[in-house]
Amino acid sequence: MKQALLILGFVLFTLPAFAAAPEKSGKSKAHGNRYQAGFTLESPEEEAEPPEDNGRGVEIPTLVVPVFEDGRLLNYVFVSVRLQVADGVDPWKVRGRTHYVRDAMIRAAHKQSLGADGNGRALDREKAAKVWMATANETLGGESITGIHFLTVDSRS
């Protein structure tokens, strides 16, 4: 008896999934959910290689940056950066606060688009560096960061 109830419960539970299965004829007029993903990892020739880390650089884990225009999302850009810590500031203290800096940088990127004018799918590096440096200094206090170097920029659409 218990087995029969268990089987009946299983059948009743899975029945809606089979009833909602799409038609197999291939003549459905509904649009599919097919997307094409393009990866455009920028080559090093597009910007000079970042300088060697002199022990005062702090790398920020990959930032996922939305690029939008007129409130409409166009793209995501995956960016890795290295912060150059100012002389007189302990890089280890900055490393200990990296998660706060990263969070503030992502929030800043969501408040205003960091997309390049004319090419809304690419990152405007100058604009991003200016916004993120101000954000990092505000988060860490004072003039703790003197520069931002882009390690990788990967645009996905």
PDB file of C-alpha atoms in Angstrom:
ATOM      1  CA  MET A   1       0.000   0.000   0.000  1.00  0.00           C
ATOM      2  CA  LYS A   2       2.826   2.397   0.905  1.00  0.00           C
ATOM      3  CA  GLN A   3       4.547   1.632  -2.387  1.00  0.00           C
ATOM      4  CA  ALA A   4       1.403   2.349  -4.361  1.00  0.00           C
ATOM      5  CA  LEU A   5       0.936   5.709  -2.622  1.00  0.00           C
ATOM      6  CA  LEU A   6       4.588   6.563  -3.194  1.00  0.00           C
ATOM      7  CA  ILE A   7       4.335   5.767  -6.906  1.00  0.00           C
ATOM      8  CA  LEU A   8       1.058   7.673  -7.225  1.00  0.00           C
ATOM      9  CA  GLY A   9       2.589  10.701  -5.495  1.00  0.00           C
ATOM     10  CA  PHE A  10       5.600  10.594  -7.812  1.00  0.00           C
ATOM     11  CA  VAL A  11       3.400  10.396 -10.914  1.00  0.00           C
ATOM     12  CA  LEU A  12       1.182  13.267  -9.769  1.00  0.00           C
ATOM     13  CA  PHE A  13       4.215  15.351  -8.872  1.00  0.00           C
ATOM     14  CA  THR A  14       5.962  14.882 -12.255  1.00  0.00           C
ATOM     15  CA  LEU A  15       2.862  14.988 -14.460  1.00  0.00           C
ATOM     16  CA  PRO A  16       2.827  18.811 -14.871  1.00  0.00           C
ATOM     17  CA  ALA A  17       6.406  18.720 -16.153  1.00  0.00           C
ATOM     18  CA  PHE A  18       5.477  16.298 -18.923  1.00  0.00           C
ATOM     19  CA  ALA A  19       2.293  18.190 -19.753  1.00  0.00           C
ATOM     20  CA  ALA A  20       4.242  21.433 -20.264  1.00  0.00           C
ATOM     21  CA  ALA A  21       6.770  19.902 -22.679  1.00  0.00           C
ATOM     22  CA  PRO A  22       7.143  21.885 -25.932  1.00  0.00           C
ATOM     23  CA  GLU A  23       5.948  20.582 -29.255  1.00  0.00           C
ATOM     24  CA  LYS A  24       8.394  18.344 -31.098  1.00  0.00           C
ATOM     25  CA  SER A  25       7.175  19.217 -34.602  1.00  0.00           C
ATOM     26  CA  GLY A  26       9.665  22.055 -35.047  1.00  0.00           C
ATOM     27  CA  LYS A  27       6.897  24.304 -36.352  1.00  0.00           C
ATOM     28  CA  SER A  28       6.554  26.351 -33.192  1.00  0.00           C
ATOM     29  CA  LYS A  29       6.267  30.075 -33.847  1.00  0.00           C
ATOM     30  CA  ALA A  30       7.692  30.982 -30.435  1.00  0.00           C
ATOM     31  CA  HIS A  31      11.156  32.481 -30.320  1.00  0.00           C
ATOM     32  CA  GLY A  32      13.877  30.324 -28.839  1.00  0.00           C
ATOM     33  CA  ASN A  33      16.253  31.337 -26.121  1.00  0.00           C
ATOM     34  CA  ARG A  34      19.407  31.235 -28.192  1.00  0.00           C
ATOM     35  CA  TYR A  35      22.120  33.767 -27.486  1.00  0.00           C
ATOM     36  CA  GLN A  36      25.474  34.207 -29.084  1.00  0.00           C
ATOM     37  CA  ALA A  37      28.338  34.939 -26.738  1.00  0.00           C
ATOM     38  CA  GLY A  38      31.301  36.797 -28.147  1.00  0.00           C
ATOM     39  CA  PHE A  39      34.551  37.181 -26.255  1.00  0.00           C
ATOM     40  CA  THR A  40      36.861  40.052 -27.039  1.00  0.00           C
ATOM     41  CA  LEU A  41      39.827  39.844 -24.735  1.00  0.00           C
ATOM     42  CA  GLU A  42      41.787  42.941 -25.638  1.00  0.00           C
ATOM     43  CA  SER A  43      45.296  42.329 -26.850  1.00  0.00           C
ATOM     44  CA  PRO A  44      48.280  43.900 -25.063  1.00  0.00           C
ATOM     45  CA  GLU A  45      48.995  46.059 -28.136  1.00  0.00           C
ATOM     46  CA  GLU A  46      45.894  48.130 -27.400  1.00  0.00           C
ATOM     47  CA  GLU A  47      47.470  49.533 -24.257  1.00  0.00           C
ATOM     48  CA  ALA A  48      50.946  49.480 -22.826  1.00  0.00           C
ATOM     49  CA  GLU A  49      51.712  46.618 -20.489  1.00  0.00           C
ATOM     50  CA  PRO A  50      51.345  47.568 -16.826  1.00  0.00           C
ATOM     51  CA  PRO A  51      54.646  48.263 -15.073  1.00  0.00           C
ATOM     52  CA  GLU A  52      56.268  45.555 -13.008  1.00  0.00           C
ATOM     53  CA  ASP A  53      54.893  45.285  -9.502  1.00  0.00           C
ATOM     54  CA  ASN A  54      57.386  46.925  -7.162  1.00  0.00           C
ATOM     55  CA  GLY A  55      55.756  45.508  -4.038  1.00  0.00           C
ATOM     56  CA  ARG A  56      53.439  48.494  -3.708  1.00  0.00           C
ATOM     57  CA  GLY A  57      50.799  47.132  -6.071  1.00  0.00           C
ATOM     58  CA  VAL A  58      47.578  45.570  -4.846  1.00  0.00           C
ATOM     59  CA  GLU A  59      45.585  43.523  -7.315  1.00  0.00           C
ATOM     60  CA  ILE A  60      41.816  43.703  -7.176  1.00  0.00           C
ATOM     61  CA  PRO A  61      40.003  40.465  -8.098  1.00  0.00           C
ATOM     62  CA  THR A  62      38.020  40.589 -11.321  1.00  0.00           C
ATOM     63  CA  LEU A  63      35.399  43.323 -11.463  1.00  0.00           C
ATOM     64  CA  VAL A  64      32.211  42.660 -13.422  1.00  0.00           C
ATOM     65  CA  VAL A  65      31.310  46.026 -14.902  1.00  0.00           C
ATOM     66  CA  PRO A  66      27.998  46.701 -16.646  1.00  0.00           C
ATOM     67  CA  VAL A  67      28.079  48.969 -19.687  1.00  0.00           C
ATOM     68  CA  PHE A  68      24.780  50.707 -20.227  1.00  0.00           C
ATOM     69  CA  GLU A  69      23.360  53.550 -22.247  1.00  0.00           C
ATOM     70  CA  ASP A  70      20.120  55.430 -21.554  1.00  0.00           C
ATOM     71  CA  GLY A  71      19.330  52.983 -18.759  1.00  0.00           C
ATOM     72  CA  ARG A  72      19.644  49.975 -21.074  1.00  0.00           C
ATOM     73  CA  LEU A  73      22.253  47.296 -20.414  1.00  0.00           C
ATOM     74  CA  LEU A  74      24.484  46.761 -23.448  1.00  0.00           C
ATOM     75  CA  ASN A  75      27.317  44.597 -22.219  1.00  0.00           C
ATOM     76  CA  TYR A  76      29.416  43.314 -19.350  1.00  0.00           C
ATOM     77  CA  VAL A  77      33.138  43.912 -19.132  1.00  0.00           C
ATOM     78  CA  PHE A  78      35.358  41.783 -16.885  1.00  0.00           C
ATOM     79  CA  VAL A  79      38.279  43.832 -15.619  1.00  0.00           C
ATOM     80  CA  SER A  80      41.307  43.035 -13.483  1.00  0.00           C
ATOM     81  CA  VAL A  81      43.238  46.001 -12.100  1.00  0.00           C
ATOM     82  CA  ARG A  82      46.248  46.712  -9.926  1.00  0.00           C
ATOM     83  CA  LEU A  83      46.157  49.646  -7.528  1.00  0.00           C
ATOM     84  CA  GLN A  84      49.423  51.513  -7.006  1.00  0.00           C
ATOM     85  CA  VAL A  85      49.722  52.300  -3.289  1.00  0.00           C
ATOM     86  CA  ALA A  86      51.196  55.677  -2.346  1.00  0.00           C
ATOM     87  CA  ASP A  87      54.509  55.969  -0.531  1.00  0.00           C
ATOM     88  CA  GLY A  88      53.991  56.133   3.213  1.00  0.00           C
ATOM     89  CA  VAL A  89      50.904  53.904   3.066  1.00  0.00           C
ATOM     90  CA  ASP A  90      51.232  50.274   4.165  1.00  0.00           C
ATOM     91  CA  PRO A  91      50.319  48.017   1.202  1.00  0.00           C
ATOM     92  CA  TRP A  92      49.365  45.220   3.603  1.00  0.00           C
ATOM     93  CA  LYS A  93      46.688  47.383   5.198  1.00  0.00           C
ATOM     94  CA  VAL A  94      45.351  48.144   1.725  1.00  0.00           C
ATOM     95  CA  ARG A  95      45.367  44.410   0.884  1.00  0.00           C
ATOM     96  CA  GLY A  96      43.371  43.764   4.049  1.00  0.00           C
ATOM     97  CA  ARG A  97      40.700  46.205   2.870  1.00  0.00           C
ATOM     98  CA  THR A  98      40.621  44.988  -0.743  1.00  0.00           C
ATOM     99  CA  HIS A  99      37.118  43.556  -0.414  1.00  0.00           C
ATOM    100  CA  TYR A 100      35.778  46.971   0.659  1.00  0.00           C
ATOM    101  CA  VAL A 101      37.562  48.716  -2.208  1.00  0.00           C
ATOM    102  CA  ARG A 102      36.299  46.160  -4.730  1.00  0.00           C
ATOM    103  CA  ASP A 103      32.722  46.536  -3.501  1.00  0.00           C
ATOM    104  CA  ALA A 104      32.940  50.335  -3.742  1.00  0.00           C
ATOM    105  CA  MET A 105      34.413  50.122  -7.253  1.00  0.00           C
ATOM    106  CA  ILE A 106      31.615  47.836  -8.450  1.00  0.00           C
ATOM    107  CA  ARG A 107      28.991  50.126  -6.905  1.00  0.00           C
ATOM    108  CA  ALA A 108      30.552  53.139  -8.651  1.00  0.00           C
ATOM    109  CA  ALA A 109      30.465  51.263 -11.977  1.00  0.00           C
ATOM    110  CA  HIS A 110      26.743  50.585 -11.496  1.00  0.00           C
ATOM    111  CA  LYS A 111      25.952  54.253 -10.787  1.00  0.00           C
ATOM    112  CA  GLN A 112      27.401  55.576 -14.023  1.00  0.00           C
ATOM    113  CA  SER A 113      28.302  53.803 -17.218  1.00  0.00           C
ATOM    114  CA  LEU A 114      31.996  53.373 -17.840  1.00  0.00           C
ATOM    115  CA  GLY A 115      31.418  52.594 -21.513  1.00  0.00           C
ATOM    116  CA  ALA A 116      33.363  54.319 -24.257  1.00  0.00           C
ATOM    117  CA  ASP A 117      31.527  56.983 -26.237  1.00  0.00           C
ATOM    118  CA  GLY A 118      30.791  55.828 -29.755  1.00  0.00           C
ATOM    119  CA  ASN A 119      31.365  52.199 -28.801  1.00  0.00           C
ATOM    120  CA  GLY A 120      28.977  51.447 -25.975  1.00  0.00           C
ATOM    121  CA  ARG A 121      30.242  47.889 -25.607  1.00  0.00           C
ATOM    122  CA  ALA A 122      33.851  48.769 -24.704  1.00  0.00           C
ATOM    123  CA  LEU A 123      35.309  50.115 -21.465  1.00  0.00           C
ATOM    124  CA  ASP A 124      36.494  53.718 -21.335  1.00  0.00           C
ATOM    125  CA  ARG A 125      39.752  53.133 -19.468  1.00  0.00           C
ATOM    126  CA  GLU A 126      40.425  56.792 -18.663  1.00  0.00           C
ATOM    127  CA  LYS A 127      36.964  57.318 -17.229  1.00  0.00           C
ATOM    128  CA  ALA A 128      37.114  54.038 -15.280  1.00  0.00           C
ATOM    129  CA  ALA A 129      40.561  54.843 -13.852  1.00  0.00           C
ATOM    130  CA  LYS A 130      39.426  58.302 -12.716  1.00  0.00           C
ATOM    131  CA  VAL A 131      36.195  57.033 -11.121  1.00  0.00           C
ATOM    132  CA  TRP A 132      37.843  54.032  -9.468  1.00  0.00           C
ATOM    133  CA  MET A 133      40.829  55.965  -8.148  1.00  0.00           C
ATOM    134  CA  ALA A 134      38.518  58.498  -6.511  1.00  0.00           C
ATOM    135  CA  THR A 135      36.398  55.651  -5.123  1.00  0.00           C
ATOM    136  CA  ALA A 136      39.420  53.758  -3.770  1.00  0.00           C
ATOM    137  CA  ASN A 137      40.821  56.883  -2.111  1.00  0.00           C
ATOM    138  CA  GLU A 138      37.438  57.667  -0.576  1.00  0.00           C
ATOM    139  CA  THR A 139      37.165  54.110   0.764  1.00  0.00           C
ATOM    140  CA  LEU A 140      40.726  53.948   2.102  1.00  0.00           C
ATOM    141  CA  GLY A 141      40.949  57.568   3.208  1.00  0.00           C
ATOM    142  CA  GLY A 142      43.329  60.277   2.021  1.00  0.00           C
ATOM    143  CA  GLU A 143      45.459  59.857  -1.070  1.00  0.00           C
ATOM    144  CA  SER A 144      46.261  56.170  -0.535  1.00  0.00           C
ATOM    145  CA  ILE A 145      46.183  55.225  -4.225  1.00  0.00           C
ATOM    146  CA  THR A 146      48.312  57.006  -6.822  1.00  0.00           C
ATOM    147  CA  GLY A 147      47.407  55.020  -9.926  1.00  0.00           C
ATOM    148  CA  ILE A 148      45.392  52.214 -11.475  1.00  0.00           C
ATOM    149  CA  HIS A 149      46.834  49.788 -14.035  1.00  0.00           C
ATOM    150  CA  PHE A 150      44.585  47.570 -16.139  1.00  0.00           C
ATOM    151  CA  LEU A 151      45.783  43.965 -16.218  1.00  0.00           C
ATOM    152  CA  THR A 152      42.992  42.422 -18.312  1.00  0.00           C
ATOM    153  CA  VAL A 153      39.863  43.787 -19.963  1.00  0.00           C
ATOM    154  CA  ASP A 154      37.468  41.174 -21.340  1.00  0.00           C
ATOM    155  CA  SER A 155      34.333  42.428 -23.057  1.00  0.00           C
ATOM    156  CA  ARG A 156      31.493  39.926 -23.463  1.00  0.00           C
ATOM    157  CA  SER A 157      28.366  40.567 -25.424  1.00  0.00           C
TER     158      SER A 157
END
